[in-house]
XYZ file of N, CA and C in Angstrom:
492
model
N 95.787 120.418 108.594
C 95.636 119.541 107.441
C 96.726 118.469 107.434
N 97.823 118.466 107.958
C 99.087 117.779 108.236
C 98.601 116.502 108.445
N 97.963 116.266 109.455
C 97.472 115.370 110.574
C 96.750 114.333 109.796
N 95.754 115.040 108.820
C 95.152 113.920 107.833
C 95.865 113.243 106.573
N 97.270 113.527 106.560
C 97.725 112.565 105.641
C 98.079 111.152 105.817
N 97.679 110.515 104.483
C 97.665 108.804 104.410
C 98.689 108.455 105.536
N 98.717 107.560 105.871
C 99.849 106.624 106.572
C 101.053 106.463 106.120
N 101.587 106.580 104.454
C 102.451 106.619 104.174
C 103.198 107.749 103.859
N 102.927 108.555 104.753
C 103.737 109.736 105.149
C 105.085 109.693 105.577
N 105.886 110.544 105.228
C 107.593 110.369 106.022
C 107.295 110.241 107.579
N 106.388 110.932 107.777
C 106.137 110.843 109.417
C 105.782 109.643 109.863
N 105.326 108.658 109.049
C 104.499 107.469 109.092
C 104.904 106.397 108.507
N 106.124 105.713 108.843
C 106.155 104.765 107.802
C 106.086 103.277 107.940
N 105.241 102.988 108.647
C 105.174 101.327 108.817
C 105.392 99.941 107.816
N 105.697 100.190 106.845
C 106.056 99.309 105.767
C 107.597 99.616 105.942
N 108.508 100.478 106.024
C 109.688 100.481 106.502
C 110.324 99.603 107.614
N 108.952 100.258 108.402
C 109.366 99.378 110.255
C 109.409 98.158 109.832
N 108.947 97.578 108.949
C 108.211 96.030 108.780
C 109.860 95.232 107.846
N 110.901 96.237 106.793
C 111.413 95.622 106.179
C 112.120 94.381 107.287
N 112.566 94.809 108.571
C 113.380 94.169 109.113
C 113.040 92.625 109.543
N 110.900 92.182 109.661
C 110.812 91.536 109.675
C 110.451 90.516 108.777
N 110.150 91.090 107.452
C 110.340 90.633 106.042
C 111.413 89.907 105.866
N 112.831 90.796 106.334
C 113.912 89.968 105.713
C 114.125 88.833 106.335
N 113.858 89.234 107.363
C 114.144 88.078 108.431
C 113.323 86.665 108.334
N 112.164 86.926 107.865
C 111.021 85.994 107.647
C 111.604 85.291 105.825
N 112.184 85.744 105.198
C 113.302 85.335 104.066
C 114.089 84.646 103.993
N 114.871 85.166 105.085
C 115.973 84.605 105.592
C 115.661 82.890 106.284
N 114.839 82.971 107.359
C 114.437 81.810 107.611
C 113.461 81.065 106.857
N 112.763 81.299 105.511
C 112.141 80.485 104.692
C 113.607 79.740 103.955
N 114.135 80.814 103.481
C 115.499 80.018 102.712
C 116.558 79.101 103.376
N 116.540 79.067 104.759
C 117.498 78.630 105.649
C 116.665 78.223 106.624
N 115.961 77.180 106.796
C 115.096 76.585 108.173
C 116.094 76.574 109.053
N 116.850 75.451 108.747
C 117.924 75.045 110.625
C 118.681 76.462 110.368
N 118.583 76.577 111.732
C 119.273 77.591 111.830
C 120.983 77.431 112.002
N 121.061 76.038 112.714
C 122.233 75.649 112.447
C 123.590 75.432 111.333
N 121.976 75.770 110.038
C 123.246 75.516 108.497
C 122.950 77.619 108.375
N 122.358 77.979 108.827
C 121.752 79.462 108.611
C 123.377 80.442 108.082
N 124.153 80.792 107.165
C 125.013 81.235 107.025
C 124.861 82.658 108.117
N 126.004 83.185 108.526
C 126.152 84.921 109.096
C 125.911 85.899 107.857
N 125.714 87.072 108.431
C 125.389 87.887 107.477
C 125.919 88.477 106.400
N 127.776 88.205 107.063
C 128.628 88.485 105.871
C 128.958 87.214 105.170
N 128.793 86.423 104.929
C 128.393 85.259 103.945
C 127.145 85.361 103.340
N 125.881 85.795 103.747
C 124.793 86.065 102.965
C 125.069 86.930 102.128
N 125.533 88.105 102.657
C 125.514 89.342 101.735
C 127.128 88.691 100.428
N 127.845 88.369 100.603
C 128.223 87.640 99.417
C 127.767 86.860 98.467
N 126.802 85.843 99.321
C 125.938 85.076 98.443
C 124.790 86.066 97.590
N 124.365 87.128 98.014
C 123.652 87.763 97.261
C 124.090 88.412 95.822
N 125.805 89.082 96.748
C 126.295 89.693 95.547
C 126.561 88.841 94.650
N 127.518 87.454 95.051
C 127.294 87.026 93.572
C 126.533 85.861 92.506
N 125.399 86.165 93.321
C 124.019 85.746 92.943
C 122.845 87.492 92.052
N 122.945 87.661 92.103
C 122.702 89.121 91.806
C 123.509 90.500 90.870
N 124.335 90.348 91.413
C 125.536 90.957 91.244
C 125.439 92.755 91.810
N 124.532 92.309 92.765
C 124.647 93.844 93.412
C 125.331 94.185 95.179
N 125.804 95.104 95.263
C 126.763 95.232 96.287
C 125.366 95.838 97.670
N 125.686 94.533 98.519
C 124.977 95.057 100.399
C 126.297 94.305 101.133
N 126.480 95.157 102.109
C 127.427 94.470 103.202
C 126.811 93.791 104.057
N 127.670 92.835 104.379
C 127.212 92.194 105.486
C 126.926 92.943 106.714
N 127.083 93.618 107.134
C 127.288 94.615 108.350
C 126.141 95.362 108.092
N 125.675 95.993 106.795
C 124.019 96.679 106.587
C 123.137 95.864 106.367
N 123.399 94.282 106.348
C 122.700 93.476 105.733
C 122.115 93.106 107.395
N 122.952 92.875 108.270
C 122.369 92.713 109.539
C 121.807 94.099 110.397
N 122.107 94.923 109.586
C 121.350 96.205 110.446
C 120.079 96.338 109.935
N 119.625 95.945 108.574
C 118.665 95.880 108.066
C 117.789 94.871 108.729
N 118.022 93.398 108.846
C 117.629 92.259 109.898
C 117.032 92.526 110.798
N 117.808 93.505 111.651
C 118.033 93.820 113.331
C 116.728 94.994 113.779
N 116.848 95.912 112.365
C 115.997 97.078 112.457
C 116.674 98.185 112.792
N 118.150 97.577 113.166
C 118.831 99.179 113.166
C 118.931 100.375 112.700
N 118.523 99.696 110.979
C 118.468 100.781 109.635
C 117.529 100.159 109.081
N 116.353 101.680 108.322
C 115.826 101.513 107.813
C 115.740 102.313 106.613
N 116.884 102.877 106.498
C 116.866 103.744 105.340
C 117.455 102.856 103.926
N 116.919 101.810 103.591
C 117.047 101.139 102.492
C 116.641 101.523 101.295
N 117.800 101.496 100.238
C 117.393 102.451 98.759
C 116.362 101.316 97.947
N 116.156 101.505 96.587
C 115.068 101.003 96.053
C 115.788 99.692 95.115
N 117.481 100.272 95.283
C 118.004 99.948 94.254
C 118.525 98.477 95.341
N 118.457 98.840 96.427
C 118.784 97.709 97.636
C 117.571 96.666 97.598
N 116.379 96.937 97.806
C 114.974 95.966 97.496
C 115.080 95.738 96.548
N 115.746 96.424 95.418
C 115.192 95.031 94.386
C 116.745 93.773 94.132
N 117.771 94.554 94.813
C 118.624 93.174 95.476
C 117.939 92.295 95.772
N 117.334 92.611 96.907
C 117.108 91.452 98.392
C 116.155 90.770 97.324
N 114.864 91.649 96.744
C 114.121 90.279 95.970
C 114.315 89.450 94.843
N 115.479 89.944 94.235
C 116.235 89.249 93.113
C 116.611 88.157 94.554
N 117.636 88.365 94.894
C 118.141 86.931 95.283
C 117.122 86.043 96.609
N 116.123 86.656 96.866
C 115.063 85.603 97.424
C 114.010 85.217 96.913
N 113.868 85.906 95.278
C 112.795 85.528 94.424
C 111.322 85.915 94.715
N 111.304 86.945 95.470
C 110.145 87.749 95.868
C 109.939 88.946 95.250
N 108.598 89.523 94.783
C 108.166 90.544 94.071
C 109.092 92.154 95.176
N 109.790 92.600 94.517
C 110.035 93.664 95.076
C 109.006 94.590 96.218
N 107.781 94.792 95.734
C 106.288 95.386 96.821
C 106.211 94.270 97.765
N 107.069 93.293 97.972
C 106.791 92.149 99.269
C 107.409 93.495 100.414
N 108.125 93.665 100.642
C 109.293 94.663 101.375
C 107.889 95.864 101.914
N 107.495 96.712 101.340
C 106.712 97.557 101.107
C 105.194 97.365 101.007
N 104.555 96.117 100.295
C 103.195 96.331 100.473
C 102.555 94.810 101.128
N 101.700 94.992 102.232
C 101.425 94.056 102.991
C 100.435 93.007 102.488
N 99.503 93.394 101.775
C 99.114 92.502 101.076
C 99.756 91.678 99.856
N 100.704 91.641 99.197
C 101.572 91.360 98.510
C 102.588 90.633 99.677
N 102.946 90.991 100.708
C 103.747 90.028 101.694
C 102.760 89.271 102.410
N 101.792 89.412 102.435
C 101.050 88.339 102.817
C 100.823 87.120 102.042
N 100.218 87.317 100.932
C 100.533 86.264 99.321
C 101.638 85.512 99.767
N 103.285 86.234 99.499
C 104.539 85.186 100.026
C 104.468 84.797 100.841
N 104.277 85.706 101.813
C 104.689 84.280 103.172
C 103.905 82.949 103.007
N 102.458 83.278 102.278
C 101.624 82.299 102.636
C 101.925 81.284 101.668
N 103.093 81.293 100.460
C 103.699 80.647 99.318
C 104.651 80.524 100.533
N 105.639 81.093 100.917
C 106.820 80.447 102.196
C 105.915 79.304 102.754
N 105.064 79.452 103.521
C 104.689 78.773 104.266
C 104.629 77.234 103.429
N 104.136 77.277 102.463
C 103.687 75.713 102.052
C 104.979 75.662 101.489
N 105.563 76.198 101.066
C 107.068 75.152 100.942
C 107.830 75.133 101.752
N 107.217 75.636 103.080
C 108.203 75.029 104.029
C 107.168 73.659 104.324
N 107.070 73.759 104.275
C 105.625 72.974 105.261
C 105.989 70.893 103.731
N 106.001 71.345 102.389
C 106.555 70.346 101.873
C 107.792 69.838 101.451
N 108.965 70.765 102.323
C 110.055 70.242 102.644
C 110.232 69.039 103.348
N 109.211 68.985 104.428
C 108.440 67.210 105.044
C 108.678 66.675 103.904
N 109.039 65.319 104.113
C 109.081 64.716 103.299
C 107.248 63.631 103.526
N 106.989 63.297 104.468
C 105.654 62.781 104.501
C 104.733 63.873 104.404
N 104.529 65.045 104.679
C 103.832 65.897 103.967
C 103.454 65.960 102.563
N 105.012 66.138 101.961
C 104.792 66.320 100.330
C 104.308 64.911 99.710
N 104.683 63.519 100.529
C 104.235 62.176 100.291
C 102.413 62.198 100.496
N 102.006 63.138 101.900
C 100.131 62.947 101.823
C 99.897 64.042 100.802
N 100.370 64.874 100.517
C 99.737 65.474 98.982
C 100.338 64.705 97.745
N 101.179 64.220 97.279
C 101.095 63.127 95.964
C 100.351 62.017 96.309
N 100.444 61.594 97.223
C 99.079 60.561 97.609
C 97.707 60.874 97.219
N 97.812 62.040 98.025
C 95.786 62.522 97.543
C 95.244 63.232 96.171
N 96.503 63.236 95.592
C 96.097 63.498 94.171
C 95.249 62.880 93.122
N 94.282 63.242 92.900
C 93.430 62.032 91.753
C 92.452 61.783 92.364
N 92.356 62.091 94.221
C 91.517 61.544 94.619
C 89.970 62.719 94.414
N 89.098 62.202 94.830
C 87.241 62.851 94.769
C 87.217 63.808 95.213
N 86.716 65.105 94.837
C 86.507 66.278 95.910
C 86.097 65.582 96.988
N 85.485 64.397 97.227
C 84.074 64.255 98.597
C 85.431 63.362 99.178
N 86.494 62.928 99.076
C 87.416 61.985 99.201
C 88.541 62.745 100.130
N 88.855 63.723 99.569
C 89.476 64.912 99.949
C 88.899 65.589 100.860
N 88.058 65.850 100.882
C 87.001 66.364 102.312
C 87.107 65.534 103.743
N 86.929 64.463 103.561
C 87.004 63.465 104.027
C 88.391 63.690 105.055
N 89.486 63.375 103.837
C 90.798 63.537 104.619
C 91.052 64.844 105.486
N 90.645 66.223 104.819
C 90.971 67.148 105.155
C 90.281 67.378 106.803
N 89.286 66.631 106.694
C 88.558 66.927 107.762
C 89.340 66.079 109.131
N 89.789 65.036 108.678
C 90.465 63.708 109.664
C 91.642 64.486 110.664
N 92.825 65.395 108.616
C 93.815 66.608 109.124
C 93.569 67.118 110.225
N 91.972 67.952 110.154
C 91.666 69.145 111.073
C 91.626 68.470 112.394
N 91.325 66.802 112.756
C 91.011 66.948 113.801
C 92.223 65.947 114.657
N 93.018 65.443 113.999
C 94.359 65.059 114.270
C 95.069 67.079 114.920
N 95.154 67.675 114.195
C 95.711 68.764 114.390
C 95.089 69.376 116.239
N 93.543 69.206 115.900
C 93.069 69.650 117.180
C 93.447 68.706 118.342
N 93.633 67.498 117.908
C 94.006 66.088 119.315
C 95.396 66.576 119.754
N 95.891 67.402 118.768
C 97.399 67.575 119.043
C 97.921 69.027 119.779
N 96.556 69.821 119.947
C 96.278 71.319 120.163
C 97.207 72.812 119.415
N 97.574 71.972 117.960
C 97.672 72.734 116.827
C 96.429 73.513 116.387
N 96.820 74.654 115.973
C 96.340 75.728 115.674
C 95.478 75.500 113.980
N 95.089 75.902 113.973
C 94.284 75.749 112.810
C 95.082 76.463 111.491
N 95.551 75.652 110.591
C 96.372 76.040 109.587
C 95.553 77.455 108.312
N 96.082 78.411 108.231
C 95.653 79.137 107.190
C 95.176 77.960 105.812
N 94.557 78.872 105.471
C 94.214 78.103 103.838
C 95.259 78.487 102.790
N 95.429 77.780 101.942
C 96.448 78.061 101.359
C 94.900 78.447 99.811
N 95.439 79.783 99.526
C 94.052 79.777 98.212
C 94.811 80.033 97.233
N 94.357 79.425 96.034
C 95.091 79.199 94.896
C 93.686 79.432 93.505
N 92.972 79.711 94.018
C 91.347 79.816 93.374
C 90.795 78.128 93.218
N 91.450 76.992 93.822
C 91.488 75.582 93.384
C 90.585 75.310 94.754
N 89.876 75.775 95.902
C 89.798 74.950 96.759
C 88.587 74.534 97.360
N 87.791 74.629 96.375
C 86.545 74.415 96.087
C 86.265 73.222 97.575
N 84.968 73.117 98.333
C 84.931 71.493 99.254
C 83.839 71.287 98.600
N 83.946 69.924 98.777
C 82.503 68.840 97.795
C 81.131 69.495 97.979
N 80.864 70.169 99.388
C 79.466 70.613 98.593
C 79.181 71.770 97.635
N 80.217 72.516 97.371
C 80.228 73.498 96.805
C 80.293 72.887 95.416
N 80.742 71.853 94.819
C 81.241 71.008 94.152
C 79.791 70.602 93.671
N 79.138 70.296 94.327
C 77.277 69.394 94.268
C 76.453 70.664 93.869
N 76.894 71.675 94.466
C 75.992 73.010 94.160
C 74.285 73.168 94.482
């Protein structure tokens, strides 16, 4: 009977395995260049006194690294206090999927001509917007970029859906 328990078994813990690339995927939403990217014992200060809860720098990169995964509860809800992520980001994958895919577009309108073609296309026609989006898709393909996730917000209706 052992054998058939859920996945989130002590024997089983893949949302654990995963904190290390969570943080890390955090870490570089909050810090793109890696060049301004603080070390870990400067992060873990910036947390504490942003937060006011105590991680060392030294567990803060073992956590990163995957060295350790024995992180308390009282430690996750550190890390998502000071990266502004729902605590179940760490732990539940659909819920870290949601963020990243919120990471993603604000990295993505840190561009400054990015965030300039979305205040641009504001106001404009669903059928107007189609239009562009479609031009996007195929600039992206001339360029052999990958086809961007959708960003869903329940808003993203395309014009024929729009005509009904």
């Amino acid at each position: 009977m052992e054998k058939n328990r859920p996945s989130s078994s002590p024997a089983n813990k893949p949302p654990v395995r995963r904190i290390d690339q969570r943080l890390t995927e955090l870490i570089t939403a909050l810090y793109p260049d890696e060049r301004k990217r603080p070390g870990y014992a400067k992060l873990a200060r910036e947390i504490g006194e942003t937060t006011g809860g105590a991680i060392s720098g030294t567990y803060l990169w073992e956590l990163a690294t995957g060295r350790k995964r024995n992180v308390t509860l009282e430690q996750l809800d550190v890390l998502a206090q000071f990266f502004d992520v729902p605590s179940e980001y760490f732990l539940n994958d659909d819920v870290a999927e949601r963020v990243n895919s919120q990471l993603k577009l604000l990295g993505a309108l840190r561009d400054t001509r990015v965030r300039n073609l979305a205040l641009r296309a504001e106001g404009l026609s669903p059928q107007t917007l189609d239009v562009l989006l479609t031009m996007v898709d195929e600039a992206r393909r001339l360029h052999h970029l990958p086809a961007p996730a959708d960003v869903d917000d329940g808003d993203t209706n395309r014009s024929e859906e729009n005509q009904g």
